[in-house]
Amino acid sequence: MLPRQLFKTFFNLLIICLLLLNSSCTKPNFYEKKFLVYGTILEFKFFETPKNIADEAMANIIAQLNELNSIFHPWQNTVIKKFNNNQIANICDDRQIQIIYRASHYEKVTNGFFNPAIGALIEAWGFHTDEIVEKTPDDALIDKIINSRPSLKQLNLNQGCLEKVNHFLQIDLGGMIKGYALDLAKDEYQKLNIKNVLTNFGGNIYAHGQPENRFWEVAIQDPYDQTQLLAKLKLPPGSAIGTSGNYEKYFMHNGKRYSHLINPTNGSAFSNHSSATVFISPQDEVGVKSDVFSKPFYFSSDLKQTQLDMNFNNFFVTDLNRNIYITESMLEKIEWVFEEGKYFVQGI
């Protein structure tokens, strides 16, 4: 039997296959392939692309992701693991520094709701392992980490190398790495002049081109039952969607669900929201934004204020009482497919 998380991922990929507009995944002009990367399914679906060109693109993308994994995996024997565990360690590689600086940019854009410096909190909650440890951390430890206010702003550049000034600062780029992978894929498609491909990395989806001049159509899972659908959405060329939810990696304790998504402001693994989905129109770093921008809304206690703070309008959120809060612009793009009465939709 498949593990629960992989079953959910495979089901999600099946849904995308079923929803291709007026197309079949078995048609000869479609070529698809799946890989297990970072413990998550990465799927490519090419349309009218020569197999050798598609294979070259996928090989190049996978090679880049494997290189990133060897550097940034937070609990394996990597550069970032050594940096996190050693107060006097530094990072001197230009590309690694550039990626961390981009992460720092998005920490600022999201007002700290996306915070790649809270690896110590994620570890304290037991999510820095291949198998989930079902425990709640010591409150005193959480308080110490939170009171140190870990942030990538606590990195200093000294003679071309990054050094940290807070020993509780631990870098974990898990909140943007899938989106970063989509941007790498986008660059590869442009280099190889690939016209039409849908890329899905664990629910972060990038639409490159449009098959037969029709938009790709994808589904959004029901956060309370991943074998069911919540909504459908058409993706224009160059756009992306991303969802953060409490149903992929979590444990239950005293009737509460604690997920790997840790609120940087209070150190809690609990949220009153079950999921947050964002749509990103065609633009630079569309993949990273599809990954990062869902976090503020997932954690937010005031969605309207967060919307204003980020100047971002294309999102919806589901809460633990089965309410869906959605912006007017996002509502125009969504087709609801859930059973009548299961959710209550209201505007923001």
GROMACS .gro file of N, CA and C in nm, residues 58-222:
model
  495
   58MET      N    1   1.346   1.753  -1.867
   58MET     CA    2   1.326   1.690  -1.736
   58MET      C    3   1.458   1.650  -1.672
   59ALA      N    4   1.550   1.598  -1.750
   59ALA     CA    5   1.681   1.559  -1.696
   59ALA      C    6   1.754   1.679  -1.639
   60ASN      N    7   1.749   1.791  -1.711
   60ASN     CA    8   1.816   1.912  -1.665
   60ASN      C    9   1.752   1.966  -1.537
   61ILE      N   10   1.620   1.962  -1.531
   61ILE     CA   11   1.549   2.011  -1.413
   61ILE      C   12   1.578   1.923  -1.292
   62ILE      N   13   1.570   1.792  -1.310
   62ILE     CA   14   1.596   1.699  -1.199
   62ILE      C   15   1.739   1.714  -1.149
   63ALA      N   16   1.833   1.732  -1.240
   63ALA     CA   17   1.973   1.749  -1.199
   63ALA      C   18   1.989   1.873  -1.112
   64GLN      N   19   1.923   1.982  -1.150
   64GLN     CA   20   1.930   2.105  -1.070
   64GLN      C   21   1.865   2.086  -0.933
   65LEU      N   22   1.754   2.014  -0.929
   65LEU     CA   23   1.686   1.992  -0.802
   65LEU      C   24   1.768   1.901  -0.711
   66ASN      N   25   1.833   1.802  -0.769
   66ASN     CA   26   1.920   1.716  -0.687
   66ASN      C   27   2.036   1.795  -0.628
   67GLU      N   28   2.089   1.888  -0.707
   67GLU     CA   29   2.197   1.973  -0.656
   67GLU      C   30   2.148   2.060  -0.541
   68LEU      N   31   2.028   2.120  -0.559
   68LEU     CA   32   1.972   2.202  -0.452
   68LEU      C   33   1.946   2.119  -0.327
   69ASN      N   34   1.899   1.997  -0.345
   69ASN     CA   35   1.871   1.911  -0.231
   69ASN      C   36   1.999   1.879  -0.154
   70SER      N   37   2.109   1.862  -0.227
   70SER     CA   38   2.237   1.831  -0.161
   70SER      C   39   2.290   1.950  -0.083
   71ILE      N   40   2.236   2.067  -0.110
   71ILE     CA   41   2.280   2.189  -0.040
   71ILE      C   42   2.184   2.228   0.071
   72PHE      N   43   2.053   2.225   0.042
   72PHE     CA   44   1.956   2.288   0.131
   72PHE      C   45   1.867   2.192   0.209
   73HIS      N   46   1.884   2.061   0.193
   73HIS     CA   47   1.800   1.971   0.272
   73HIS      C   48   1.826   1.996   0.420
   74PRO      N   49   1.720   2.021   0.500
   74PRO     CA   50   1.742   2.070   0.638
   74PRO      C   51   1.786   1.965   0.739
   75TRP      N   52   1.770   1.835   0.712
   75TRP     CA   53   1.812   1.738   0.814
   75TRP      C   54   1.903   1.628   0.762
   76GLN      N   55   1.938   1.631   0.636
   76GLN     CA   56   2.040   1.539   0.586
   76GLN      C   57   2.177   1.605   0.596
   77ASN      N   58   2.280   1.534   0.556
   77ASN     CA   59   2.417   1.584   0.567
   77ASN      C   60   2.446   1.682   0.454
   78THR      N   61   2.401   1.806   0.471
   78THR     CA   62   2.410   1.906   0.366
   78THR      C   63   2.480   2.032   0.416
   79VAL      N   64   2.506   2.122   0.324
   79VAL     CA   65   2.567   2.251   0.358
   79VAL      C   66   2.482   2.324   0.461
   80ILE      N   67   2.351   2.328   0.437
   80ILE     CA   68   2.264   2.406   0.526
   80ILE      C   69   2.250   2.340   0.662
   81LYS      N   70   2.254   2.207   0.669
   81LYS     CA   71   2.248   2.138   0.797
   81LYS      C   72   2.371   2.172   0.881
   82LYS      N   73   2.487   2.172   0.819
   82LYS     CA   74   2.610   2.207   0.891
   82LYS      C   75   2.606   2.353   0.935
   83PHE      N   76   2.555   2.439   0.850
   83PHE     CA   77   2.543   2.581   0.885
   83PHE      C   78   2.449   2.599   1.004
   84ASN      N   79   2.336   2.529   1.001
   84ASN     CA   80   2.237   2.542   1.108
   84ASN      C   81   2.289   2.492   1.242
   85ASN      N   82   2.374   2.391   1.240
   85ASN     CA   83   2.419   2.328   1.365
   85ASN      C   84   2.548   2.385   1.421
   86ASN      N   85   2.606   2.482   1.353
   86ASN     CA   86   2.736   2.536   1.395
   86ASN      C   87   2.729   2.688   1.395
   87GLN      N   88   2.742   2.747   1.513
   87GLN     CA   89   2.727   2.892   1.526
   87GLN      C   90   2.831   2.969   1.446
   88ILE      N   91   2.949   2.911   1.426
   88ILE     CA   92   3.055   2.984   1.356
   88ILE      C   93   3.067   2.944   1.210
   89ALA      N   94   2.975   2.860   1.162
   89ALA     CA   95   2.978   2.820   1.021
   89ALA      C   96   2.936   2.938   0.933
   90ASN      N   97   2.974   2.932   0.806
   90ASN     CA   98   2.934   3.036   0.713
   90ASN      C   99   2.900   2.976   0.578
   91ILE      N  100   2.841   3.059   0.492
   91ILE     CA  101   2.806   3.020   0.355
   91ILE      C  102   2.873   3.119   0.262
   92CYS      N  103   2.956   3.068   0.171
   92CYS     CA  104   3.037   3.155   0.086
   92CYS      C  105   3.009   3.139  -0.063
   93ASP      N  106   2.930   3.040  -0.100
   93ASP     CA  107   2.900   3.017  -0.241
   93ASP      C  108   2.803   3.124  -0.293
   94ASP      N  109   2.838   3.185  -0.405
   94ASP     CA  110   2.759   3.298  -0.457
   94ASP      C  111   2.615   3.259  -0.488
   95ARG      N  112   2.595   3.143  -0.551
   95ARG     CA  113   2.458   3.104  -0.587
   95ARG      C  114   2.376   3.074  -0.462
   96GLN      N  115   2.435   3.008  -0.365
   96GLN     CA  116   2.363   2.979  -0.242
   96GLN      C  117   2.324   3.108  -0.171
   97ILE      N  118   2.415   3.204  -0.170
   97ILE     CA  119   2.385   3.334  -0.109
   97ILE      C  120   2.273   3.403  -0.184
   98GLN      N  121   2.274   3.395  -0.316
   98GLN     CA  122   2.170   3.458  -0.397
   98GLN      C  123   2.033   3.399  -0.365
   99ILE      N  124   2.024   3.267  -0.353
   99ILE     CA  125   1.896   3.202  -0.321
   99ILE      C  126   1.847   3.245  -0.183
  100ILE      N  127   1.937   3.253  -0.087
  100ILE     CA  128   1.900   3.295   0.048
  100ILE      C  129   1.854   3.441   0.048
  101TYR      N  130   1.918   3.524  -0.032
  101TYR     CA  131   1.876   3.664  -0.043
  101TYR      C  132   1.735   3.675  -0.102
  102ARG      N  133   1.703   3.589  -0.202
  102ARG     CA  134   1.568   3.591  -0.257
  102ARG      C  135   1.467   3.549  -0.150
  103ALA      N  136   1.503   3.451  -0.071
  103ALA     CA  137   1.416   3.409   0.039
  103ALA      C  138   1.396   3.524   0.138
  104SER      N  139   1.503   3.598   0.165
  104SER     CA  140   1.493   3.712   0.255
  104SER      C  141   1.400   3.819   0.198
  105HIS      N  142   1.405   3.838   0.067
  105HIS     CA  143   1.314   3.933   0.002
  105HIS      C  144   1.169   3.895   0.029
  106TYR      N  145   1.136   3.767   0.016
  106TYR     CA  146   0.997   3.725   0.036
  106TYR      C  147   0.958   3.722   0.183
  107GLU      N  148   1.054   3.707   0.271
  107GLU     CA  149   1.024   3.724   0.413
  107GLU      C  150   0.973   3.866   0.438
  108LYS      N  151   1.038   3.962   0.373
  108LYS     CA  152   0.997   4.102   0.388
  108LYS      C  153   0.861   4.127   0.323
  109VAL      N  154   0.841   4.076   0.201
  109VAL     CA  155   0.717   4.097   0.127
  109VAL      C  156   0.596   4.042   0.203
  110THR      N  157   0.615   3.930   0.271
  110THR     CA  158   0.504   3.866   0.343
  110THR      C  159   0.496   3.909   0.489
  111ASN      N  160   0.570   4.012   0.525
  111ASN     CA  161   0.571   4.061   0.663
  111ASN      C  162   0.607   3.951   0.763
  112GLY      N  163   0.695   3.862   0.721
  112GLY     CA  164   0.746   3.759   0.810
  112GLY      C  165   0.661   3.634   0.822
  113PHE      N  166   0.546   3.629   0.753
  113PHE     CA  167   0.465   3.506   0.758
  113PHE      C  168   0.533   3.392   0.683
  114PHE      N  169   0.609   3.425   0.581
  114PHE     CA  170   0.702   3.330   0.523
  114PHE      C  171   0.838   3.363   0.582
  115ASN      N  172   0.890   3.273   0.664
  115ASN     CA  173   1.015   3.300   0.734
  115ASN      C  174   1.105   3.177   0.725
  116PRO      N  175   1.204   3.179   0.635
  116PRO     CA  176   1.292   3.063   0.618
  116PRO      C  177   1.396   3.048   0.728
  117ALA      N  178   1.389   3.133   0.832
  117ALA     CA  179   1.487   3.126   0.940
  117ALA      C  180   1.437   3.048   1.061
  118ILE      N  181   1.317   2.987   1.050
  118ILE     CA  182   1.256   2.922   1.168
  118ILE      C  183   1.275   2.770   1.166
  119GLY      N  184   1.384   2.724   1.108
  119GLY     CA  185   1.411   2.580   1.109
  119GLY      C  186   1.414   2.521   1.248
  120ALA      N  187   1.458   2.599   1.347
  120ALA     CA  188   1.462   2.549   1.485
  120ALA      C  189   1.321   2.520   1.537
  121LEU      N  190   1.224   2.602   1.497
  121LEU     CA  191   1.085   2.577   1.537
  121LEU      C  192   1.032   2.451   1.471
  122ILE      N  193   1.060   2.436   1.342
  122ILE     CA  194   1.013   2.317   1.269
  122ILE      C  195   1.073   2.191   1.330
  123GLU      N  196   1.201   2.200   1.365
  123GLU     CA  197   1.268   2.086   1.428
  123GLU      C  198   1.209   2.057   1.565
  124ALA      N  199   1.180   2.163   1.641
  124ALA     CA  200   1.124   2.145   1.776
  124ALA      C  201   0.988   2.074   1.771
  125TRP      N  202   0.914   2.097   1.665
  125TRP     CA  203   0.783   2.033   1.649
  125TRP      C  204   0.793   1.891   1.593
  126GLY      N  205   0.914   1.847   1.561
  126GLY     CA  206   0.934   1.710   1.517
  126GLY      C  207   0.916   1.686   1.369
  127PHE      N  208   0.923   1.795   1.288
  127PHE     CA  209   0.902   1.780   1.145
  127PHE      C  210   1.031   1.778   1.064
  128HIS      N  211   1.145   1.776   1.130
  128HIS     CA  212   1.273   1.763   1.059
  128HIS      C  213   1.318   1.617   1.061
  129THR      N  214   1.228   1.528   1.023
  129THR     CA  215   1.258   1.386   1.014
  129THR      C  216   1.179   1.328   0.897
  130ASP      N  217   1.222   1.213   0.849
  130ASP     CA  218   1.147   1.147   0.743
  130ASP      C  219   1.014   1.093   0.794
  131GLU      N  220   1.011   1.054   0.920
  131GLU     CA  221   0.887   1.006   0.982
  131GLU      C  222   0.842   1.108   1.086
  132ILE      N  223   0.714   1.140   1.083
  132ILE     CA  224   0.660   1.240   1.175
  132ILE      C  225   0.666   1.190   1.319
  133VAL      N  226   0.719   1.273   1.407
  133VAL     CA  227   0.724   1.244   1.550
  133VAL      C  228   0.603   1.311   1.615
  134GLU      N  229   0.511   1.232   1.666
  134GLU     CA  230   0.387   1.287   1.718
  134GLU      C  231   0.406   1.334   1.862
  135LYS      N  232   0.454   1.456   1.874
  135LYS     CA  233   0.477   1.514   2.006
  135LYS      C  234   0.460   1.664   1.997
  136THR      N  235   0.426   1.724   2.109
  136THR     CA  236   0.426   1.869   2.117
  136THR      C  237   0.553   1.912   2.188
  137PRO      N  238   0.615   2.020   2.143
  137PRO     CA  239   0.745   2.059   2.199
  137PRO      C  240   0.732   2.126   2.335
  138ASP      N  241   0.845   2.141   2.399
  138ASP     CA  242   0.852   2.210   2.527
  138ASP      C  243   0.822   2.358   2.506
  139ASP      N  244   0.726   2.411   2.579
  139ASP     CA  245   0.686   2.551   2.562
  139ASP      C  246   0.803   2.647   2.588
  140ALA      N  247   0.888   2.612   2.682
  140ALA     CA  248   1.001   2.700   2.715
  140ALA      C  249   1.096   2.712   2.596
  141LEU      N  250   1.117   2.601   2.525
  141LEU     CA  251   1.204   2.605   2.407
  141LEU      C  252   1.142   2.691   2.298
  142ILE      N  253   1.012   2.675   2.274
  142ILE     CA  254   0.944   2.756   2.173
  142ILE      C  255   0.957   2.904   2.208
  143ASP      N  256   0.937   2.937   2.336
  143ASP     CA  257   0.948   3.076   2.379
  143ASP      C  258   1.088   3.131   2.355
  144LYS      N  259   1.190   3.052   2.384
  144LYS     CA  260   1.328   3.097   2.362
  144LYS      C  261   1.353   3.127   2.214
  145ILE      N  262   1.306   3.038   2.129
  145ILE     CA  263   1.328   3.059   1.985
  145ILE      C  264   1.252   3.182   1.938
  146ILE      N  265   1.124   3.193   1.976
  146ILE     CA  266   1.043   3.308   1.933
  146ILE      C  267   1.101   3.438   1.984
  147ASN      N  268   1.145   3.440   2.110
  147ASN     CA  269   1.200   3.562   2.169
  147ASN      C  270   1.330   3.605   2.103
  148SER      N  271   1.399   3.512   2.038
  148SER     CA  272   1.522   3.549   1.966
  148SER      C  273   1.490   3.610   1.830
  149ARG      N  274   1.363   3.603   1.791
  149ARG     CA  275   1.312   3.660   1.666
  149ARG      C  276   1.396   3.619   1.545
  150PRO      N  277   1.406   3.490   1.519
  150PRO     CA  278   1.488   3.445   1.406
  150PRO      C  279   1.440   3.505   1.275
  151SER      N  280   1.534   3.551   1.197
  151SER     CA  281   1.504   3.616   1.070
  151SER      C  282   1.630   3.611   0.984
  152LEU      N  283   1.610   3.604   0.853
  152LEU     CA  284   1.726   3.609   0.764
  152LEU      C  285   1.796   3.744   0.770
  153LYS      N  286   1.730   3.842   0.831
  153LYS     CA  287   1.796   3.972   0.853
  153LYS      C  288   1.910   3.959   0.954
  154GLN      N  289   1.913   3.848   1.028
  154GLN     CA  290   2.020   3.825   1.125
  154GLN      C  291   2.141   3.756   1.062
  155LEU      N  292   2.147   3.757   0.931
  155LEU     CA  293   2.266   3.710   0.859
  155LEU      C  294   2.349   3.829   0.818
  156ASN      N  295   2.477   3.824   0.843
  156ASN     CA  296   2.569   3.930   0.803
  156ASN      C  297   2.659   3.881   0.690
  157LEU      N  298   2.685   3.968   0.594
  157LEU     CA  299   2.778   3.936   0.487
  157LEU      C  300   2.915   3.989   0.526
  158ASN      N  301   3.009   3.899   0.548
  158ASN     CA  302   3.144   3.934   0.593
  158ASN      C  303   3.246   3.873   0.498
  159GLN      N  304   3.315   3.959   0.424
  159GLN     CA  305   3.416   3.916   0.327
  159GLN      C  306   3.359   3.811   0.231
  160GLY      N  307   3.238   3.838   0.182
  160GLY     CA  308   3.177   3.752   0.082
  160GLY      C  309   3.108   3.629   0.136
  161CYS      N  310   3.101   3.615   0.269
  161CYS     CA  311   3.039   3.497   0.330
  161CYS      C  312   2.927   3.539   0.425
  162LEU      N  313   2.820   3.459   0.431
  162LEU     CA  314   2.711   3.484   0.524
  162LEU      C  315   2.742   3.421   0.659
  163GLU      N  316   2.725   3.501   0.764
  163GLU     CA  317   2.742   3.455   0.901
  163GLU      C  318   2.615   3.488   0.979
  164LYS      N  319   2.584   3.408   1.082
  164LYS     CA  320   2.464   3.434   1.160
  164LYS      C  321   2.500   3.491   1.296
  165VAL      N  322   2.410   3.575   1.346
  165VAL     CA  323   2.433   3.637   1.476
  165VAL      C  324   2.335   3.584   1.581
  166ASN      N  325   2.246   3.493   1.541
  166ASN     CA  326   2.149   3.433   1.632
  166ASN      C  327   2.162   3.282   1.623
  167HIS      N  328   2.201   3.216   1.732
  167HIS     CA  329   2.224   3.072   1.724
  167HIS      C  330   2.094   2.993   1.709
  168PHE      N  331   1.979   3.059   1.731
  168PHE     CA  332   1.851   2.993   1.705
  168PHE      C  333   1.809   3.004   1.558
  169LEU      N  334   1.883   3.080   1.480
  169LEU     CA  335   1.852   3.092   1.338
  169LEU      C  336   1.893   2.963   1.266
  170GLN      N  337   1.795   2.896   1.208
  170GLN     CA  338   1.821   2.778   1.126
  170GLN      C  339   1.744   2.793   0.995
  171ILE      N  340   1.813   2.783   0.885
  171ILE     CA  341   1.752   2.805   0.754
  171ILE      C  342   1.678   2.679   0.708
  172ASP      N  343   1.553   2.699   0.668
  172ASP     CA  344   1.472   2.593   0.609
  172ASP      C  345   1.394   2.656   0.494
  173LEU      N  346   1.430   2.619   0.371
  173LEU     CA  347   1.367   2.677   0.253
  173LEU      C  348   1.250   2.595   0.201
  174GLY      N  349   1.198   2.505   0.286
  174GLY     CA  350   1.088   2.419   0.243
  174GLY      C  351   0.965   2.495   0.199
  175GLY      N  352   0.948   2.617   0.247
  175GLY     CA  353   0.831   2.696   0.211
  175GLY      C  354   0.838   2.762   0.076
  176MET      N  355   0.951   2.748   0.005
  176MET     CA  356   0.961   2.808  -0.128
  176MET      C  357   1.027   2.717  -0.231
  177ILE      N  358   1.080   2.603  -0.189
  177ILE     CA  359   1.163   2.525  -0.280
  177ILE      C  360   1.083   2.464  -0.394
  178LYS      N  361   0.957   2.426  -0.370
  178LYS     CA  362   0.876   2.372  -0.479
  178LYS      C  363   0.847   2.481  -0.582
  179GLY      N  364   0.817   2.600  -0.534
  179GLY     CA  365   0.795   2.710  -0.626
  179GLY      C  366   0.920   2.749  -0.702
  180TYR      N  367   1.033   2.744  -0.633
  180TYR     CA  368   1.161   2.772  -0.698
  180TYR      C  369   1.186   2.670  -0.809
  181ALA      N  370   1.148   2.545  -0.784
  181ALA     CA  371   1.163   2.440  -0.886
  181ALA      C  372   1.079   2.471  -1.009
  182LEU      N  373   0.959   2.525  -0.989
  182LEU     CA  374   0.875   2.560  -1.103
  182LEU      C  375   0.940   2.669  -1.187
  183ASP      N  376   1.006   2.763  -1.122
  183ASP     CA  377   1.075   2.868  -1.197
  183ASP      C  378   1.195   2.813  -1.273
  184LEU      N  379   1.265   2.717  -1.215
  184LEU     CA  380   1.373   2.650  -1.288
  184LEU      C  381   1.317   2.580  -1.411
  185ALA      N  382   1.202   2.515  -1.393
  185ALA     CA  383   1.138   2.446  -1.506
  185ALA      C  384   1.098   2.545  -1.614
  186LYS      N  385   1.041   2.657  -1.574
  186LYS     CA  386   1.001   2.760  -1.671
  186LYS      C  387   1.121   2.806  -1.753
  187ASP      N  388   1.234   2.831  -1.688
  187ASP     CA  389   1.355   2.873  -1.759
  187ASP      C  390   1.400   2.766  -1.858
  188GLU      N  391   1.391   2.641  -1.817
  188GLU     CA  392   1.434   2.531  -1.904
  188GLU      C  393   1.344   2.520  -2.027
  189TYR      N  394   1.215   2.537  -2.008
  189TYR     CA  395   1.123   2.532  -2.122
  189TYR      C  396   1.154   2.643  -2.222
  190GLN      N  397   1.185   2.760  -2.171
  190GLN     CA  398   1.217   2.871  -2.260
  190GLN      C  399   1.346   2.846  -2.336
  191LYS      N  400   1.446   2.790  -2.269
  191LYS     CA  401   1.574   2.760  -2.335
  191LYS      C  402   1.556   2.660  -2.449
  192LEU      N  403   1.470   2.560  -2.427
  192LEU     CA  404   1.452   2.453  -2.525
  192LEU      C  405   1.335   2.478  -2.619
  193ASN      N  406   1.275   2.598  -2.608
  193ASN     CA  407   1.164   2.636  -2.696
  193ASN      C  408   1.047   2.538  -2.686
  194ILE      N  409   1.020   2.493  -2.565
  194ILE     CA  410   0.905   2.405  -2.540
  194ILE      C  411   0.781   2.493  -2.523
  195LYS      N  412   0.675   2.459  -2.594
  195LYS     CA  413   0.559   2.548  -2.600
  195LYS      C  414   0.451   2.517  -2.497
  196ASN      N  415   0.423   2.387  -2.475
  196ASN     CA  416   0.308   2.351  -2.391
  196ASN      C  417   0.344   2.241  -2.293
  197VAL      N  418   0.341   2.273  -2.164
  197VAL     CA  419   0.367   2.172  -2.062
  197VAL      C  420   0.305   2.219  -1.930
  198LEU      N  421   0.247   2.126  -1.858
  198LEU     CA  422   0.194   2.152  -1.725
  198LEU      C  423   0.287   2.085  -1.624
  199THR      N  424   0.331   2.161  -1.525
  199THR     CA  425   0.424   2.108  -1.425
  199THR      C  426   0.359   2.117  -1.288
  200ASN      N  427   0.354   2.005  -1.220
  200ASN     CA  428   0.292   1.997  -1.087
  200ASN      C  429   0.392   1.941  -0.989
  201PHE      N  430   0.428   2.022  -0.890
  201PHE     CA  431   0.521   1.977  -0.787
  201PHE      C  432   0.449   1.980  -0.653
  202GLY      N  433   0.390   1.867  -0.619
  202GLY     CA  434   0.321   1.856  -0.490
  202GLY      C  435   0.209   1.954  -0.471
  203GLY      N  436   0.136   1.987  -0.579
  203GLY     CA  437   0.023   2.078  -0.568
  203GLY      C  438   0.053   2.221  -0.607
  204ASN      N  439   0.180   2.256  -0.623
  204ASN     CA  440   0.217   2.384  -0.683
  204ASN      C  441   0.227   2.361  -0.833
  205ILE      N  442   0.146   2.432  -0.910
  205ILE     CA  443   0.127   2.399  -1.051
  205ILE      C  444   0.156   2.521  -1.138
  206TYR      N  445   0.238   2.498  -1.242
  206TYR     CA  446   0.273   2.604  -1.337
  206TYR      C  447   0.226   2.562  -1.476
  207ALA      N  448   0.154   2.651  -1.544
  207ALA     CA  449   0.102   2.625  -1.679
  207ALA      C  450   0.188   2.699  -1.781
  208HIS      N  451   0.256   2.624  -1.864
  208HIS     CA  452   0.341   2.681  -1.969
  208HIS      C  453   0.273   2.657  -2.103
  209GLY      N  454   0.228   2.765  -2.166
  209GLY     CA  455   0.156   2.751  -2.291
  209GLY      C  456   0.014   2.703  -2.268
  210GLN      N  457  -0.049   2.657  -2.377
  210GLN     CA  458  -0.187   2.609  -2.368
  210GLN      C  459  -0.212   2.508  -2.480
  211PRO      N  460  -0.251   2.387  -2.446
  211PRO     CA  461  -0.272   2.284  -2.549
  211PRO      C  462  -0.393   2.316  -2.635
  212GLU      N  463  -0.374   2.308  -2.768
  212GLU     CA  464  -0.483   2.331  -2.863
  212GLU      C  465  -0.553   2.463  -2.837
  213ASN      N  466  -0.473   2.564  -2.796
  213ASN     CA  467  -0.524   2.699  -2.768
  213ASN      C  468  -0.633   2.701  -2.661
  214ARG      N  469  -0.628   2.605  -2.571
  214ARG     CA  470  -0.721   2.602  -2.458
  214ARG      C  471  -0.641   2.604  -2.329
  215PHE      N  472  -0.696   2.670  -2.227
  215PHE     CA  473  -0.627   2.676  -2.099
  215PHE      C  474  -0.620   2.537  -2.036
  216TRP      N  475  -0.508   2.512  -1.965
  216TRP     CA  476  -0.503   2.395  -1.879
  216TRP      C  477  -0.607   2.413  -1.767
  217GLU      N  478  -0.672   2.306  -1.729
  217GLU     CA  479  -0.769   2.311  -1.620
  217GLU      C  480  -0.727   2.212  -1.512
  218VAL      N  481  -0.719   2.259  -1.390
  218VAL     CA  482  -0.673   2.175  -1.280
  218VAL      C  483  -0.774   2.180  -1.166
  219ALA      N  484  -0.758   2.087  -1.074
  219ALA     CA  485  -0.849   2.078  -0.961
  219ALA      C  486  -0.779   2.115  -0.832
  220ILE      N  487  -0.856   2.161  -0.737
  220ILE     CA  488  -0.808   2.189  -0.601
  220ILE      C  489  -0.875   2.090  -0.508
  221GLN      N  490  -0.795   2.021  -0.428
  221GLN     CA  491  -0.847   1.917  -0.341
  221GLN      C  492  -0.932   1.973  -0.227
  222ASP      N  493  -1.027   1.894  -0.184
  222ASP     CA  494  -1.102   1.923  -0.063
  222ASP      C  495  -1.010   1.900   0.056
   0.00000   0.00000   0.00000
